[in-house]
Amino acid sequence: MKIDELLTHPEGKTLEFKQDLSSPKNILKTVTAFANTAGGIVLIGIKDQSKVVLGVENPLDGEERLCNLIADSIEPRLVPNVELINWKNRTLLVVEVYPSALRPHWLKSHGIENGVFVRVGTTNRQADKSLTAELRRSATNLSYDDEPIPEAKPEALDFRVASKLFAGLRNWNKSTSETLRLTTRYQGRFVPTIGGMLLFGSLRDHYFPDAWIQCGRFGGTDKARILDQLEIKNHLPLALNEAFEFIKKHALHTAEFGKLQRKDVWNIPVEALREALANAIVHADYSQTGAPIRVAIFDDRIEIENPGLLAGGLTIADVRNGVSKLRNRVIGRVFKELNLIEHWGSGFQRMQASCREMNLPEPTMEEVAFRFRITFSLTRVSAQAQQNEIKQQQPIHRKAIKLELSQDQLKILDKCLNDSTIDELMAILGRTNRTKFRDQVIKPLLEAELIEMTIADKPQSSKQRYRTTSSYKESQLFCEGVESLNASGCVEDSLETPDKYSPQLLRTISQPTRTKGTKSGPSRDQIEIGTESTKQNKADKFSAISGQTKGTKLGPSRDQVEIGTESTKHNKDKKSSTISGQTKGTKSGLSRDQVEILNECANDSTIDELMAIFGRTNRTKFRDQVIKPLLEAGLIEMTFPDKPQSPKQRYRTTAKWRKSQS
């Protein structure tokens, strides 16, 4: 757990700072919301706004009190990872919560009707009945649109439209509707599914009055003046085309004539917008009532929003990285077979590329109330600004810059991990001449983009502070600079228990260090080639922190299950006994991807279904990197263990995993 890195991030969907335990009810709401949504970390001992590290008074008593509160106040029982971490001579209380396979969780004092909370941005929102049901479905790997409508008959679906759309793609016959799950058997007879009714139902308005698309063109940058509007209540595949035509109707385009053909040139990213429209239809939560899918066109932007938060505990960062989880399997399959969507999980990358080709900023995503919105800016950016945007999204290359840092500048960078005034920085070095200090120390660090001003548009403000940039924290300089201050390297000499972290050691976990013997002024293209003894010492100390076995790289990958050494397990077991009776020997520190696999395996799942969660295509690598570690850890098992290569092979969670979650 990298405290330095956490302090650089604002509060959000997976992170919250708390000053102390004086308001335990709010902490319990946050823990419950994290478990019901995408997981997260509560860092206690940090002042909310300024992020000043205060520490926790009486940390051992506070840890025990918090563990008891979580155990006694939340239903079903929740067992997060609770740790005390020593950081810069202050003790912090850290609660790490993972997405739960037993959601929804609720506060006992409120009951299940009023005590279920989800995380939306930086807030904890009370879930209504429909959202609570959606949480239960996602935990059990069920799809809302796959459920039957018992009172309806198959004739309520317009198979004439469906067969026409599939012409040339699939031969339509009597069994096709069942194959596509448009209909299903219910008590010995065929009835429409919710997905079938949403896609091709002639009575859709009766069952789902809010399943339509509202389009509007507004004058200016707000909704005060409506220029044009359209309500689309057609079958969903046809509604997609109608909404797309509405957007193109209000766009500008010219023509380019080549040698053989004419090419239309638009002022909007048409491919990206079509992708976003399809995603809004496929991923909408149709169990919600009160608002349709909306398309709003302004002078400077286009907004597309649908009911429902991101499905399956995903975060916006996950979506940017290509992770996808389908909420509506019936609708998704039909759209896929009609070639209305492509490979699941790659949509945002295609939107980015489409915007980039037109010198437009990448689209922004946000969760608003219980809805998801994506916004496309129509303000073009310069080629240089676009390159800067791309660079900000990529790790800094080691050869990007060569900079020699003085010992004074290294001390300044260390201080600027927390927002600091110029007087505080001068005091560290005993300097009194503000002008010389700014020119000789601060200005070079600003120009090298290693520190930044908190009020950049008012350099002379009396409230001005300086802080390290994200570029610095992502770079080799972050660890190398500390190493220059500490002659023994980034790792302190000894750690008696896994809970005693130093800031240097935390940096080592996230980034490699460089061997001694280089100049105190490191450059970013200097990469560590450590001696074997140095590597072994670092591996030994790291194993005391994470329980990782020797011989692996520092820091496990998201798809690899962490299996600690016996001694580390013993230490963890002693701590776990204070955390609501956590099962001994079970390591709770699973990554979000690992939890996704285990959630999916609550029901028997094929390897293709598991690979689809992460958009993986290489079966061999997926089996070796993901499936095999979980099998070896005894967390999942094969349904046909004597026939590993059987085409009917499925994977499911073991009694060991289920017991650890109970």
XYZ file of C-alpha atoms in Angstrom:
662
model
C 0.000 0.000 0.000
C 1.673 3.219 -1.196
C 0.736 6.076 1.175
C 2.722 8.638 -0.841
C 0.752 7.766 -3.951
C -2.610 7.775 -2.155
C -1.947 11.280 -0.838
C -1.491 12.582 -4.387
C -5.011 11.521 -5.361
C -8.222 13.342 -4.494
C -11.077 11.582 -2.759
C -13.193 9.626 -5.217
C -15.041 6.423 -5.914
C -12.354 4.243 -4.295
C -10.629 6.591 -1.835
C -11.692 8.559 1.253
C -9.722 10.424 3.917
C -10.886 10.689 7.521
C -9.303 12.796 10.240
C -10.215 10.485 13.144
C -12.809 8.032 14.467
C -15.061 10.707 15.968
C -17.800 9.992 13.360
C -17.800 6.201 13.036
C -21.224 6.165 11.368
C -19.864 7.962 8.291
C -16.919 5.552 8.136
C -19.307 2.587 8.296
C -21.365 4.061 5.432
C -18.206 4.429 3.361
C -17.031 0.874 4.093
C -20.487 -0.453 3.151
C -20.571 1.635 -0.040
C -17.083 0.463 -1.062
C -18.062 -3.191 -0.560
C -21.230 -2.713 -2.627
C -19.519 -0.867 -5.469
C -15.875 -1.093 -6.599
C -14.007 -1.495 -3.331
C -11.766 1.207 -1.943
C -9.489 2.503 0.815
C -10.382 4.576 3.867
C -7.290 6.364 5.191
C -7.809 7.536 8.778
C -5.495 10.143 10.285
C -5.565 12.523 7.302
C -7.237 15.942 7.308
C -9.889 15.879 4.579
C -9.220 19.035 2.557
C -5.560 19.846 3.137
C -4.391 16.185 3.353
C -2.230 17.109 6.336
C -1.042 13.881 7.964
C -2.150 14.021 11.595
C -1.971 10.372 12.582
C -4.289 8.470 14.919
C -4.251 8.778 18.701
C -4.204 5.481 20.609
C -3.883 3.491 17.347
C -4.200 0.003 18.855
C -7.406 0.908 20.697
C -8.704 2.638 17.576
C -7.996 -0.401 15.411
C -9.804 -2.751 17.788
C -12.755 -0.380 18.121
C -13.123 -0.013 14.344
C -12.928 -3.768 13.740
C -15.637 -4.356 16.321
C -17.839 -1.640 14.805
C -17.545 -3.153 11.333
C -18.297 -6.646 12.628
C -21.296 -5.539 14.713
C -22.831 -2.928 12.393
C -22.767 -4.351 8.851
C -24.831 -7.208 7.435
C -23.916 -9.632 5.833
C -20.666 -9.905 7.727
C -17.852 -7.922 6.121
C -14.147 -8.593 6.701
C -12.012 -5.804 5.225
C -8.257 -5.570 5.613
C -7.524 -3.241 8.579
C -3.909 -2.170 9.153
C -1.845 0.252 11.213
C 0.915 1.854 9.154
C 3.723 4.013 10.487
C 4.375 6.852 8.038
C 6.841 9.643 8.796
C 6.605 9.023 12.536
C 2.806 9.106 12.506
C 0.507 6.101 12.726
C -2.293 5.830 10.171
C -5.253 3.469 10.280
C -5.999 2.004 6.863
C -9.156 0.100 5.916
C -8.956 -1.649 2.544
C -12.313 -2.932 1.288
C -12.762 -5.288 -1.656
C -15.855 -5.621 -3.884
C -17.953 -8.175 -2.069
C -19.410 -11.356 -3.524
C -22.112 -11.134 -0.835
C -23.480 -7.718 -1.791
C -25.672 -5.951 -1.041
C -24.342 -5.120 2.415
C -26.321 -2.801 4.674
C -26.151 -1.097 8.054
C -28.050 -3.146 10.625
C -29.366 -0.020 12.343
C -31.062 1.114 9.092
C -32.245 -2.262 7.816
C -31.952 -3.541 4.256
C -34.578 -1.112 2.905
C -32.742 2.035 4.047
C -29.241 0.828 4.905
C -27.764 -0.129 1.507
C -25.244 2.448 0.275
C -23.243 2.736 -2.949
C -20.338 4.956 -3.876
C -20.991 7.706 -6.424
C -17.997 9.994 -6.911
C -16.981 11.223 -3.454
C -20.373 10.563 -1.854
C -22.191 7.617 -0.315
C -25.700 7.341 -1.765
C -28.565 5.327 -0.343
C -29.656 2.695 -2.862
C -33.320 2.295 -3.760
C -35.044 -1.064 -4.272
C -34.144 -1.355 -7.953
C -30.454 -0.619 -7.322
C -30.386 -3.036 -4.383
C -31.788 -5.727 -6.666
C -29.159 -4.859 -9.293
C -26.407 -5.301 -6.683
C -27.782 -8.723 -5.806
C -27.908 -9.736 -9.486
C -24.347 -8.593 -10.149
C -23.079 -10.542 -7.119
C -24.771 -13.738 -8.335
C -23.790 -13.163 -11.977
C -27.379 -12.810 -13.176
C -28.566 -10.513 -15.957
C -31.734 -8.454 -15.587
C -32.642 -8.704 -19.268
C -32.410 -12.523 -19.091
C -35.351 -12.755 -16.683
C -38.749 -13.980 -17.993
C -41.972 -11.977 -18.214
C -44.414 -14.705 -17.091
C -47.641 -12.918 -18.008
C -46.585 -12.118 -21.598
C -46.799 -14.332 -24.690
C -44.170 -14.754 -27.441
C -46.570 -12.991 -29.837
C -45.779 -9.784 -27.920
C -42.443 -9.730 -29.781
C -42.231 -8.415 -33.341
C -40.316 -11.284 -34.959
C -40.930 -9.756 -38.391
C -38.644 -6.820 -37.539
C -36.123 -9.116 -35.886
C -35.877 -11.497 -38.853
C -35.511 -8.558 -41.241
C -32.605 -7.126 -39.209
C -30.861 -10.498 -39.132
C -31.300 -11.106 -42.867
C -27.937 -12.147 -44.296
C -26.459 -12.553 -40.814
C -28.430 -15.474 -39.396
C -31.081 -17.844 -40.721
C -34.209 -17.098 -38.734
C -36.306 -20.077 -37.601
C -38.542 -21.076 -34.710
C -35.623 -21.820 -32.375
C -33.704 -18.590 -33.085
C -35.612 -16.550 -30.529
C -34.779 -19.086 -27.829
C -31.126 -19.246 -28.935
C -30.830 -15.475 -28.664
C -32.715 -15.574 -25.335
C -35.487 -13.371 -26.695
C -37.808 -16.023 -25.284
C -37.334 -18.638 -22.583
C -39.198 -21.545 -21.040
C -41.223 -20.729 -17.946
C -43.337 -23.406 -16.263
C -43.509 -25.497 -19.430
C -44.292 -22.710 -21.890
C -42.376 -20.070 -23.835
C -42.550 -16.459 -22.639
C -40.585 -13.341 -23.668
C -37.523 -12.336 -21.684
C -37.047 -8.765 -20.519
C -34.301 -8.399 -23.137
C -36.599 -9.695 -25.874
C -39.300 -7.212 -24.870
C -36.816 -4.310 -24.740
C -35.368 -5.187 -28.144
C -38.423 -6.152 -30.183
C -41.485 -5.868 -27.929
C -44.665 -4.459 -29.391
C -45.795 -3.853 -25.785
C -42.525 -2.389 -24.551
C -44.103 0.913 -23.464
C -46.481 -1.026 -21.231
C -43.739 -2.922 -19.385
C -40.904 -0.387 -19.625
C -42.308 3.134 -20.108
C -38.864 4.748 -19.606
C -36.997 2.576 -22.143
C -36.683 5.218 -24.883
C -34.189 7.839 -26.071
C -34.675 11.577 -25.554
C -32.678 13.797 -27.938
C -32.313 17.562 -27.703
C -30.406 20.356 -29.429
C -29.842 23.374 -27.198
C -28.702 26.870 -28.046
C -25.573 27.888 -26.156
C -23.934 25.846 -23.427
C -26.905 25.118 -21.142
C -30.473 23.803 -21.451
C -32.243 27.157 -21.210
C -33.084 27.351 -24.937
C -34.310 24.283 -26.860
C -33.810 24.433 -30.625
C -34.926 20.925 -31.558
C -35.987 17.726 -29.785
C -36.986 14.174 -30.617
C -38.451 11.276 -28.638
C -37.374 7.884 -30.013
C -39.485 4.908 -28.952
C -38.599 2.471 -31.710
C -37.090 -1.004 -31.254
C -33.641 -0.547 -29.694
C -31.532 -1.517 -32.772
C -33.549 0.939 -34.877
C -33.536 3.561 -32.114
C -29.734 3.581 -32.251
C -29.779 4.633 -35.907
C -32.466 7.272 -35.320
C -30.492 8.855 -32.460
C -27.342 8.818 -34.568
C -29.157 10.531 -37.449
C -30.408 13.212 -35.043
C -26.814 13.967 -34.022
C -25.650 14.147 -37.651
C -28.604 16.383 -38.484
C -27.207 19.045 -36.151
C -23.570 18.646 -37.187
C -21.669 20.378 -39.949
C -19.886 18.545 -42.703
C -18.096 19.198 -45.956
C -17.027 16.953 -48.796
C -13.616 15.970 -50.049
C -13.408 14.607 -53.591
C -10.738 12.057 -54.332
C -9.903 10.463 -57.646
C -12.689 7.901 -57.436
C -15.063 8.826 -54.632
C -16.547 11.531 -52.447
C -15.731 11.583 -48.712
C -17.821 13.393 -46.088
C -15.832 15.331 -43.468
C -17.679 16.031 -40.202
C -17.006 18.536 -37.432
C -17.881 15.878 -34.827
C -16.302 12.467 -34.081
C -19.110 10.458 -35.688
C -17.610 7.013 -35.044
C -16.981 7.796 -31.383
C -20.514 9.121 -30.923
C -22.061 6.051 -32.532
C -19.975 3.844 -30.225
C -21.108 5.849 -27.189
C -24.767 5.605 -28.232
C -24.524 1.832 -28.624
C -22.831 1.532 -25.225
C -25.540 3.634 -23.589
C -28.250 1.314 -24.940
C -26.406 -1.927 -24.155
C -25.262 -0.947 -20.645
C -28.324 0.976 -19.420
C -30.031 -0.210 -16.226
C -33.588 -0.696 -17.480
C -34.802 -1.657 -14.000
C -34.565 2.016 -13.020
C -37.593 4.195 -13.584
C -38.050 7.904 -14.078
C -35.616 8.856 -16.827
C -34.744 7.599 -20.338
C -31.432 7.524 -22.189
C -30.574 11.131 -23.069
C -28.612 12.780 -25.876
C -27.954 16.522 -25.391
C -26.219 18.595 -28.077
C -24.779 21.976 -27.068
C -22.676 24.499 -28.967
C -19.469 23.256 -27.339
C -20.154 19.618 -26.445
C -22.356 16.526 -26.814
C -23.517 14.582 -23.751
C -24.843 11.007 -23.788
C -26.113 9.511 -20.550
C -27.932 6.371 -19.513
C -29.548 5.164 -16.276
C -27.304 2.988 -14.120
C -23.843 3.220 -12.597
C -20.936 1.278 -14.070
C -21.759 -2.422 -13.873
C -20.054 -5.040 -11.737
C -18.020 -2.711 -9.522
C -16.044 -1.171 -12.390
C -14.402 2.225 -12.073
C -13.858 4.854 -14.751
C -10.146 3.956 -14.680
C -11.099 0.354 -15.488
C -13.120 1.497 -18.503
C -10.209 3.599 -19.749
C -8.000 0.521 -19.499
C -10.366 -1.572 -21.598
C -12.039 -3.550 -18.792
C -15.709 -4.218 -19.477
C -18.545 -6.078 -17.828
C -21.821 -6.507 -19.669
C -24.951 -5.625 -17.711
C -27.501 -6.775 -20.330
C -26.350 -10.027 -21.931
C -29.368 -10.519 -24.181
C -29.201 -6.983 -25.600
C -25.416 -7.177 -25.857
C -25.477 -10.434 -27.807
C -28.095 -9.169 -30.283
C -26.167 -5.923 -30.854
C -22.972 -7.924 -31.328
C -24.535 -10.246 -33.908
C -26.043 -7.257 -35.726
C -22.534 -5.714 -35.851
C -23.746 -2.679 -33.896
C -20.964 -3.130 -31.355
C -17.547 -4.716 -31.777
C -15.279 -6.417 -29.275
C -16.453 -5.749 -25.739
C -14.005 -3.664 -23.729
C -12.343 -1.841 -26.633
C -14.970 0.855 -27.136
C -13.326 3.673 -25.171
C -9.992 3.215 -26.931
C -11.755 3.572 -30.288
C -13.528 6.703 -29.047
C -10.170 8.148 -27.978
C -8.637 7.415 -31.382
C -11.613 8.922 -33.218
C -11.380 12.155 -31.196
C -7.627 12.309 -31.557
C -7.854 12.115 -35.353
C -9.987 15.284 -35.274
C -7.749 17.128 -32.787
C -10.490 16.924 -30.160
C -9.933 16.179 -26.457
C -10.653 12.646 -25.337
C -14.195 12.148 -23.992
C -14.767 12.517 -20.267
C -16.780 10.027 -18.210
C -18.569 10.541 -14.905
C -21.207 8.985 -12.685
C -23.944 11.486 -11.854
C -26.509 10.422 -9.244
C -27.386 6.900 -10.427
C -26.602 7.616 -14.083
C -23.508 7.362 -16.291
C -22.555 10.242 -18.609
C -19.946 10.591 -21.341
C -19.155 14.043 -22.742
C -17.516 14.880 -26.079
C -15.968 18.328 -26.277
C -16.245 20.050 -29.674
C -13.459 22.525 -28.903
C -10.454 21.593 -30.985
C -7.032 21.471 -29.373
C -3.685 22.173 -30.964
C -1.502 19.311 -32.084
C 1.013 20.195 -29.346
C -1.671 20.170 -26.647
C -2.897 16.828 -27.903
C 0.620 15.396 -27.726
C 0.915 16.695 -24.166
C -2.390 15.000 -23.303
C -1.136 11.706 -24.717
C 2.129 12.020 -22.805
C 0.259 12.649 -19.556
C -1.570 9.351 -20.035
C 1.642 7.383 -20.574
C 4.423 6.495 -18.125
C 7.384 8.848 -18.345
C 10.165 7.367 -20.446
C 13.489 6.963 -18.686
C 15.240 8.999 -21.361
C 12.748 11.841 -21.351
C 14.983 14.214 -19.426
C 18.412 14.427 -17.909
C 18.496 16.567 -14.783
C 21.093 16.847 -12.048
C 19.516 17.562 -8.670
C 21.316 19.113 -5.740
C 20.925 17.843 -2.208
C 18.863 20.979 -1.438
C 16.464 20.252 -4.305
C 16.069 16.644 -3.189
C 15.095 17.851 0.276
C 12.601 20.280 -1.296
C 11.022 17.479 -3.346
C 10.659 15.348 -0.243
C 8.981 18.229 1.614
C 6.669 18.975 -1.331
C 5.049 15.551 -1.073
C 2.689 17.587 1.115
C 1.623 21.085 0.046
C 4.208 23.547 1.432
C 4.667 27.336 1.502
C 7.885 28.949 0.298
C 8.681 29.946 3.881
C 8.411 26.323 5.006
C 10.722 25.258 2.194
C 13.266 28.000 2.961
C 13.273 26.978 6.625
C 14.409 23.465 5.718
C 17.597 24.844 4.165
C 18.006 27.804 6.519
C 17.670 30.258 3.618
C 16.566 33.867 4.138
C 16.786 35.478 0.693
C 13.428 34.688 -0.928
C 14.393 35.935 -4.408
C 17.580 33.879 -4.652
C 15.829 30.835 -3.236
C 13.057 31.103 -5.816
C 15.510 31.558 -8.722
C 18.080 28.966 -7.673
C 15.899 26.209 -6.211
C 12.190 26.593 -6.934
C 12.302 27.866 -10.533
C 14.408 24.978 -11.949
C 12.078 22.442 -10.297
C 9.028 24.206 -11.752
C 10.574 24.306 -15.242
C 11.458 20.601 -14.990
C 7.819 19.891 -14.044
C 8.877 18.173 -10.829
C 6.857 20.543 -8.627
C 3.867 22.776 -9.338
C 1.997 25.662 -7.744
C -1.354 24.960 -6.101
C -2.662 28.307 -7.418
C -1.011 28.391 -10.811
C -2.921 31.419 -12.137
C -1.848 33.569 -9.134
C 1.913 33.026 -8.630
C 2.190 35.825 -6.036
C -0.792 34.730 -3.947
C -0.226 34.736 -0.181
C -1.940 31.340 -0.103
C 0.452 29.856 -2.653
C 1.753 26.349 -1.970
C 4.120 24.032 -3.822
C 3.686 20.275 -4.345
C 5.309 17.514 -6.331
C 3.753 16.662 -9.700
C 2.352 13.330 -10.785
C 5.155 13.228 -13.375
C 7.736 13.229 -10.597
C 5.991 10.488 -8.625
C 5.721 8.261 -11.701
C 9.380 8.717 -12.574
C 12.597 6.998 -11.506
C 13.664 10.265 -9.868
C 11.089 9.751 -7.120
C 12.956 6.795 -5.661
C 16.408 7.836 -6.840
C 16.078 11.218 -5.146
C 15.330 9.589 -1.825
C 18.232 7.219 -2.325
C 20.590 10.163 -2.670
C 19.389 11.448 0.708
C 19.769 8.014 2.310
C 23.206 6.511 1.819
C 21.893 3.027 2.488
C 19.413 3.175 -0.403
C 15.657 3.414 -0.414
C 15.152 0.510 1.996
C 15.718 0.992 5.703
C 17.905 -1.546 7.478
C 15.284 -3.555 9.334
C 11.588 -4.027 9.873
C 10.383 -5.971 12.869
C 6.797 -6.443 11.713
C 4.957 -6.172 8.379
C 3.001 -3.179 9.701
C 5.984 -0.859 10.194
C 6.375 0.943 6.901
C 8.823 3.722 6.156
C 8.190 6.260 3.398
C 11.335 5.060 1.649
C 10.208 1.452 1.754
C 6.772 2.355 0.431
C 8.428 4.007 -2.536
C 10.567 0.924 -3.113
C 7.476 -1.262 -3.376
C 6.062 0.847 -6.186
C 9.315 1.582 -8.019
C 12.738 -0.054 -8.479
C 15.838 1.481 -6.925
C 19.257 2.090 -8.371
C 22.533 0.769 -6.987
C 24.930 3.071 -5.186
C 27.903 4.544 -6.951
C 26.131 6.925 -9.326
C 26.037 10.695 -8.949
C 23.708 12.233 -6.422
C 22.085 13.952 -9.356
C 20.275 11.101 -11.153
C 18.779 11.283 -14.623
C 15.627 9.588 -15.749
C 17.425 7.342 -18.197
C 19.442 5.678 -15.416
C 17.973 2.287 -14.678
C 18.983 0.065 -11.827
C 21.145 -2.954 -12.575
C 21.578 -4.113 -8.983
C 23.962 -6.728 -7.676
C 22.537 -10.121 -6.765
C 23.022 -9.436 -3.055
C 21.163 -6.131 -3.330
C 18.295 -7.829 -5.136
C 18.148 -10.579 -2.531
C 18.071 -8.082 0.368
C 15.240 -6.157 -1.258
C 13.290 -9.314 -1.984
C 13.681 -10.421 1.646
C 12.390 -7.113 2.978
C 9.558 -6.952 0.497
C 8.393 -10.452 1.442
C 8.054 -9.253 5.036
C 5.621 -6.616 3.868
C 3.409 -8.350 1.315
C 3.865 -12.026 2.092
C 5.087 -12.556 -1.472
C 7.334 -15.574 -1.995
C 10.956 -14.930 -2.958
C 11.950 -15.038 -6.577
C 9.029 -13.080 -8.013
C 9.131 -9.500 -9.213
C 8.481 -6.711 -6.720
C 4.759 -6.086 -6.741
C 2.278 -8.758 -7.942
C 0.338 -8.279 -11.156
C -3.419 -7.709 -11.030
C -4.089 -11.224 -12.342
C -1.748 -13.082 -9.952
C -3.032 -14.247 -6.589
C -0.712 -13.360 -3.746
C 0.332 -16.436 -1.776
C 2.398 -15.466 1.277
C 5.150 -17.376 3.019
C 4.274 -19.430 6.078
C 5.833 -16.900 8.444
C 3.903 -14.035 6.880
C 0.679 -16.030 7.062
C 1.344 -16.607 10.755
C 1.750 -12.868 11.361
C -1.363 -12.110 9.328
C -3.350 -14.752 11.235
C -2.519 -13.107 14.546
C -3.784 -9.769 13.207
C -6.838 -11.340 11.548
C -8.102 -12.651 14.875
C -8.932 -9.060 15.828
C -10.783 -8.414 12.590
C -14.164 -9.963 13.121
C -13.004 -13.552 13.157
C -11.325 -13.593 9.727
C -10.601 -17.145 8.559
C -7.039 -18.164 9.341
C -4.716 -18.916 6.447
C -6.814 -17.051 3.909
C -5.163 -14.057 2.353
C -7.742 -11.350 1.825
C -5.506 -9.118 -0.303
C -6.911 -10.049 -3.682
C -6.822 -7.583 -6.547
C -10.027 -6.277 -8.066
C -9.503 -8.516 -11.125
C -9.032 -11.579 -8.934
C -12.233 -10.790 -7.071
C -14.011 -10.415 -10.440
C -12.883 -13.923 -11.414
C -14.018 -15.346 -8.087
C -17.368 -13.541 -8.358
C -17.867 -14.950 -11.842
C -16.994 -18.431 -10.588
C -19.776 -18.282 -7.996
C -21.648 -19.950 -10.854
C -19.922 -22.523 -13.053
C -18.102 -20.564 -15.786
C -16.179 -21.506 -18.918
C -12.710 -20.145 -19.581
C -14.145 -18.089 -22.479
C -16.622 -16.408 -20.129
C -13.820 -15.579 -17.699
C -11.549 -14.246 -20.463
C -14.379 -12.047 -21.769
C -14.459 -10.140 -18.466
C -11.027 -8.650 -19.182
C -11.093 -8.786 -22.983
C -8.313 -11.392 -23.017
C -7.751 -13.438 -26.183
C -4.694 -15.611 -25.480
C -6.118 -18.714 -23.817
C -2.738 -20.219 -22.864
C -1.449 -17.076 -21.144
C -4.763 -16.538 -19.387
C -4.765 -20.103 -18.087
C -1.145 -19.849 -16.876
C -1.331 -16.339 -15.440
C -4.833 -16.297 -13.957
C -6.516 -19.690 -13.728
C -3.518 -21.748 -12.604
C -2.604 -19.546 -9.568
C -6.226 -19.590 -8.364
C -6.357 -23.373 -8.770
C -3.080 -23.812 -6.901
C -4.305 -21.524 -4.118
C -7.373 -23.710 -3.716
C -9.771 -20.822 -4.406
C -11.340 -22.288 -7.566
C -11.674 -25.825 -8.922
C -12.519 -27.625 -12.168
C -15.908 -29.273 -12.580
C -14.132 -32.112 -14.445
C -10.774 -32.388 -12.631
C -9.984 -35.727 -14.277
C -10.466 -34.187 -17.751
C -8.687 -30.803 -17.703
C -9.002 -30.334 -21.485
C -12.685 -31.258 -21.715
C -14.720 -28.844 -23.912
C -17.379 -28.974 -21.185
C -14.912 -27.843 -18.523
C -16.136 -25.207 -16.083
C -14.560 -23.434 -13.127
C -16.201 -22.686 -9.783
C -15.205 -21.355 -6.374
C -14.171 -23.854 -3.722
C -15.576 -24.377 -0.248
C -12.378 -22.781 1.055
C -13.141 -19.485 -0.715
C -16.826 -19.523 0.194
C -15.998 -20.223 3.827
C -13.553 -17.306 3.904
C -16.320 -14.997 2.672
C -18.975 -16.181 5.137
